[in-house]
Coordinates of C-alpha atoms in Angstrom, one line a residue:
M1 CA 0.0 0.0 0.0
Y2 CA 1.4 3.4 -0.9
K3 CA 0.3 7.0 -0.5
V4 CA -0.6 9.0 -3.6
E5 CA 1.4 12.3 -3.4
R6 CA 0.1 13.9 -6.6
K7 CA -3.1 14.4 -8.4
L8 CA -4.1 11.7 -10.8
F9 CA -5.9 12.5 -14.1
F10 CA -8.7 10.0 -14.8
K11 CA -9.7 10.4 -18.5
N12 CA -12.5 7.8 -18.5
I13 CA -14.5 6.7 -15.4
A14 CA -17.0 3.9 -15.1
V15 CA -19.5 3.4 -12.3
V16 CA -20.2 -0.3 -12.1
Y17 CA -23.0 -1.2 -9.8
K18 CA -25.2 -4.1 -8.6
P19 CA -28.7 -3.6 -10.1
V20 CA -30.7 -3.6 -6.8
G21 CA -32.5 -0.7 -5.1
H22 CA -30.0 0.9 -2.7
C23 CA -27.0 0.2 -5.0
V24 CA -28.8 1.9 -8.0
S25 CA -29.5 4.9 -5.9
L26 CA -25.9 5.1 -4.7
A27 CA -24.6 4.7 -8.2
Q28 CA -26.8 7.6 -9.4
K29 CA -25.3 9.8 -6.6
Y30 CA -21.7 8.9 -7.6
Y31 CA -22.5 9.3 -11.3
K32 CA -23.9 12.9 -10.7
T33 CA -21.1 13.8 -8.4
L34 CA -18.3 12.6 -10.7
K35 CA -20.0 14.5 -13.6
K36 CA -20.0 17.6 -11.5
F37 CA -16.3 17.6 -10.5
F38 CA -14.6 15.8 -13.4
K39 CA -14.4 16.9 -17.0
S40 CA -13.8 13.2 -17.9
T41 CA -16.1 10.8 -19.6
V42 CA -18.3 9.2 -16.9
E43 CA -20.5 6.1 -17.7
S44 CA -22.6 3.9 -15.6
I45 CA -22.7 0.1 -16.2
W46 CA -24.7 -2.8 -14.7
V47 CA -22.3 -5.4 -13.3
D48 CA -24.2 -8.0 -15.2
D49 CA -23.2 -6.3 -18.5
V50 CA -19.5 -6.3 -17.7
K51 CA -17.5 -8.7 -19.9
P52 CA -13.8 -9.4 -20.4
G53 CA -12.4 -6.4 -22.3
S54 CA -15.4 -4.1 -21.7
L55 CA -13.6 -2.1 -19.1
D56 CA -10.3 -1.7 -20.9
K57 CA -10.8 2.0 -21.7
Y58 CA -11.5 3.1 -18.2
D59 CA -8.8 4.6 -15.9
L60 CA -11.0 4.6 -12.8
I61 CA -13.8 2.2 -11.9
I62 CA -16.2 2.8 -9.1
S63 CA -17.4 -0.6 -7.8
I64 CA -20.8 -0.3 -6.0
G65 CA -22.0 -3.6 -4.6
G66 CA -20.5 -6.5 -2.7
D67 CA -17.5 -8.7 -3.1
G68 CA -19.1 -10.4 -6.1
T69 CA -19.3 -7.1 -8.0
L70 CA -15.6 -6.4 -7.4
L71 CA -14.6 -10.0 -8.3
R72 CA -16.5 -9.6 -11.6
I73 CA -14.7 -6.4 -12.3
S74 CA -11.3 -8.0 -11.5
W75 CA -12.1 -11.0 -13.7
C76 CA -12.9 -8.7 -16.7
L77 CA -9.8 -6.6 -16.2
G78 CA -7.5 -9.6 -16.5
D79 CA -3.9 -8.4 -16.1
R80 CA -4.7 -4.6 -16.3
P81 CA -3.8 -2.8 -13.0
A82 CA -6.7 -0.5 -13.1
F83 CA -7.7 1.9 -10.3
V84 CA -10.9 0.7 -8.5
L85 CA -12.7 2.5 -5.7
P86 CA -14.9 -0.1 -3.8
V87 CA -18.1 1.4 -2.4
P88 CA -19.9 -1.1 -0.2
C89 CA -23.5 -2.0 -1.0
G90 CA -24.0 -5.7 -0.2
R91 CA -23.9 -8.3 2.6
R92 CA -20.4 -9.5 2.0
T93 CA -17.9 -6.6 1.6
I94 CA -14.5 -8.0 2.7
F95 CA -12.7 -5.9 0.1
Y96 CA -14.5 -2.7 1.1
E97 CA -14.0 0.2 3.5
D98 CA -16.9 1.5 5.6
L99 CA -17.8 4.4 3.3
D100 CA -21.5 4.2 4.0
K101 CA -21.6 7.4 6.1
I102 CA -19.3 9.4 4.0
P103 CA -21.0 11.6 1.3
P104 CA -20.0 10.8 -2.3
E105 CA -19.0 14.4 -2.7
E106 CA -16.4 14.1 0.0
I107 CA -15.0 10.8 -1.5
V108 CA -14.8 12.4 -5.0
K109 CA -12.9 15.4 -3.6
K110 CA -10.3 13.0 -2.2
L111 CA -10.0 11.5 -5.7
I112 CA -9.4 14.9 -7.2
T113 CA -6.8 16.0 -4.7
G114 CA -5.0 12.6 -4.5
N115 CA -5.8 12.3 -0.8
F116 CA -6.0 8.5 -0.8
F117 CA -3.9 5.4 -0.6
V118 CA -3.5 2.7 -3.3
D119 CA -3.8 -0.9 -2.1
K120 CA -2.1 -3.2 -4.6
V121 CA -3.9 -6.5 -4.3
E122 CA -2.0 -9.4 -5.9
K123 CA -3.6 -11.8 -8.2
I124 CA -2.6 -15.4 -9.1
N125 CA -2.2 -16.7 -12.6
V126 CA -3.5 -20.0 -13.9
T127 CA -2.6 -21.6 -17.2
F128 CA -3.7 -24.9 -18.8
S129 CA -4.2 -26.1 -22.4
N130 CA -2.7 -22.9 -23.8
K131 CA -5.3 -20.8 -21.9
N132 CA -4.4 -18.0 -19.4
Y133 CA -6.4 -16.5 -16.6
Y134 CA -6.0 -14.4 -13.4
A135 CA -7.8 -14.7 -10.1
L136 CA -8.2 -12.2 -7.3
N137 CA -9.5 -14.7 -4.8
E138 CA -8.9 -18.3 -5.9
V139 CA -8.6 -21.0 -8.5
T140 CA -10.8 -24.0 -7.6
I141 CA -10.4 -27.4 -9.2
L142 CA -13.2 -29.8 -8.4
T143 CA -14.2 -33.3 -9.5
N144 CA -16.7 -33.5 -12.2
D145 CA -18.4 -36.4 -10.5
F146 CA -19.0 -35.8 -6.8
G147 CA -20.0 -39.4 -6.3
R148 CA -16.4 -40.5 -6.8
V149 CA -13.1 -39.6 -5.2
L150 CA -10.7 -37.5 -7.3
T151 CA -7.0 -38.2 -7.1
T152 CA -4.9 -35.1 -7.7
E153 CA -1.2 -35.0 -8.2
V154 CA 0.4 -31.8 -6.7
K155 CA 4.0 -30.6 -7.4
I156 CA 5.4 -27.6 -5.7
L157 CA 8.6 -25.7 -6.6
T158 CA 9.8 -22.7 -4.5
P159 CA 13.2 -21.1 -4.1
Y160 CA 13.8 -23.3 -1.1
N161 CA 11.7 -26.4 -1.6
E162 CA 10.6 -29.1 -4.1
T163 CA 7.9 -31.5 -3.1
S164 CA 5.2 -33.7 -4.7
F165 CA 2.2 -35.5 -3.2
Y166 CA -1.3 -36.8 -4.0
I167 CA -4.6 -35.5 -2.6
E168 CA -7.6 -37.8 -2.7
G169 CA -10.9 -35.9 -2.2
D170 CA -13.3 -33.5 -4.0
G171 CA -10.5 -31.2 -5.3
I172 CA -8.2 -28.4 -4.4
I173 CA -8.3 -24.6 -3.9
L174 CA -5.4 -22.3 -4.6
S175 CA -6.0 -18.8 -3.2
T176 CA -4.3 -15.5 -2.7
S177 CA -4.0 -14.2 0.9
T178 CA -7.0 -12.0 0.2
G179 CA -8.9 -15.0 -1.0
S180 CA -8.1 -17.0 2.1
S181 CA -11.3 -15.5 3.7
A182 CA -13.5 -16.9 0.9
Y183 CA -14.0 -20.5 -0.3
A184 CA -10.7 -21.6 1.2
L185 CA -11.9 -20.6 4.7
S186 CA -15.0 -22.7 4.3
A187 CA -12.8 -25.7 3.3
G188 CA -10.8 -25.4 6.5
G189 CA -8.1 -22.9 5.5
S190 CA -6.8 -20.1 7.7
I191 CA -7.4 -16.3 7.4
I192 CA -4.2 -14.7 6.2
E193 CA -3.3 -11.0 6.5
P194 CA -3.9 -9.6 2.9
R195 CA -0.6 -7.9 2.6
I196 CA 1.3 -11.2 3.1
Y197 CA 1.9 -12.3 -0.5
G198 CA 1.8 -16.0 -1.3
I199 CA -0.5 -18.9 -2.4
L200 CA -2.6 -20.9 0.0
V201 CA -3.2 -24.5 -1.1
T202 CA -6.3 -26.0 0.5
P203 CA -7.7 -29.5 -0.1
V204 CA -11.5 -29.9 -0.5
N205 CA -12.9 -32.8 1.6
P206 CA -9.7 -34.8 1.6
V207 CA -9.8 -38.6 2.2
N208 CA -6.2 -38.6 3.4
L209 CA -6.6 -36.7 6.7
N210 CA -2.9 -36.0 7.1
I211 CA -3.1 -33.4 4.3
K212 CA -3.6 -29.8 5.7
P213 CA -3.7 -26.4 4.1
I214 CA -0.2 -25.1 3.0
F215 CA 0.8 -21.5 2.6
L216 CA 3.5 -21.1 0.0
H217 CA 6.2 -18.5 -0.9
M218 CA 5.0 -15.8 -3.4
F219 CA 7.6 -17.2 -5.9
A220 CA 6.2 -20.7 -5.8
K221 CA 5.2 -22.6 -8.9
I222 CA 2.4 -25.2 -8.4
F223 CA 1.6 -27.9 -10.9
I224 CA -1.8 -29.7 -10.5
K225 CA -2.5 -32.9 -12.4
P226 CA -6.0 -34.3 -11.7
H227 CA -6.5 -37.9 -12.6
G228 CA -10.1 -37.5 -13.5
Y229 CA -12.5 -35.1 -15.3
T230 CA -12.6 -31.8 -13.4
K231 CA -14.3 -28.4 -13.5
I232 CA -12.1 -25.3 -13.0
Y233 CA -13.4 -22.1 -11.4
I234 CA -11.8 -18.7 -11.4
D235 CA -13.3 -16.5 -8.6
G236 CA -16.5 -18.5 -8.7
I237 CA -16.9 -18.4 -12.4
N238 CA -17.0 -21.9 -14.1
I239 CA -14.3 -21.6 -16.8
D240 CA -13.9 -25.1 -18.3
T241 CA -14.3 -28.8 -17.9
L242 CA -10.9 -30.5 -18.2
P243 CA -10.1 -34.1 -19.3
P244 CA -8.0 -36.4 -17.0
N245 CA -4.2 -35.6 -16.6
T246 CA -4.5 -32.0 -17.7
I247 CA -1.6 -30.1 -16.2
I248 CA -2.6 -26.8 -14.5
K249 CA 0.1 -24.3 -13.5
V250 CA -0.6 -21.7 -10.8
Q251 CA 1.8 -18.9 -9.8
Q252 CA 1.8 -15.3 -8.5
P253 CA 3.3 -13.2 -11.4
N254 CA 3.2 -9.7 -9.9
I255 CA -0.1 -8.8 -11.5
Y256 CA -2.5 -6.8 -9.3
I257 CA -5.5 -4.6 -9.0
R258 CA -5.1 -1.2 -7.5
L259 CA -7.8 -0.5 -4.9
I260 CA -8.3 3.1 -3.8
R261 CA -8.4 3.5 0.0
V262 CA -9.3 6.7 1.8
G263 CA -7.5 5.7 5.0
I264 CA -10.2 4.1 7.1
R265 CA -8.7 1.2 9.0
R266 CA -10.7 -2.0 8.7
D267 CA -11.3 -4.9 11.2
M268 CA -10.9 -7.6 8.5
V269 CA -11.2 -10.6 10.8
K270 CA -14.5 -9.3 12.4
R271 CA -15.8 -8.4 8.9
V272 CA -15.1 -11.9 7.6
L273 CA -16.5 -13.8 10.5
E274 CA -19.6 -11.6 11.0
S275 CA -20.6 -12.1 7.3
R276 CA -20.7 -15.9 7.9
I277 CA -23.2 -15.9 10.7
T278 CA -26.1 -18.3 10.0
L279 CA -29.3 -16.5 8.8
F280 CA -32.5 -17.6 10.4
K281 CA -36.0 -16.9 9.1

């Protein structure tokens, strides 16, 4: 995270929002405020309409929604390190600061003066079958047949270690430290401080009980070879169904998204755990 010491010029701005009541109202306020203070092009977009490549022309993106909205934006940006201001409007907002009580005009003035921090959130890269993707939270590899155990071969190379082993179970999750609070946490992984760069390897329902989550060096290269048909997900999006023995490579290549922070310190652990309280009728 670093402090912005100069004003940034944003030529094209997009307000991407979740199409529900309060989020729509908030998006309208930000849209009008941005039009008032910036001479830039400002456009509003439903998050459902965001596709890979559709955000390439924007220098600044205002994300209004929950974590799903931001993950969708990140997915569509790919390896572009765009500036994104997360404005919370959802039940799960791990990526967001508590900006609810701050008027949009005050936030926009901070953007104009450069009075904010930039939080560089690392992504992980996954390649297979000549295809290339980036994940902000996690890459999930799951068996295509949940009635049968999947055997997965895992090879890990780091500057200090080389190891190989097999996991038998429903699959494997490879997450960033930021993504440790998502699916990996549900699968028994630990919450990791977001600024500690690396890759968390978490088995999903393993049969071999001696296998536990492993947090690896940020320069690690991980090779996954499932011995059965699998589905691969990037940040919750079903990307492909892979045949047996497809080799999947995962690493952290210094690709990131730049989240704008106005300096409000967050209680991340509390936010993560409170969002997972059981809902009763």
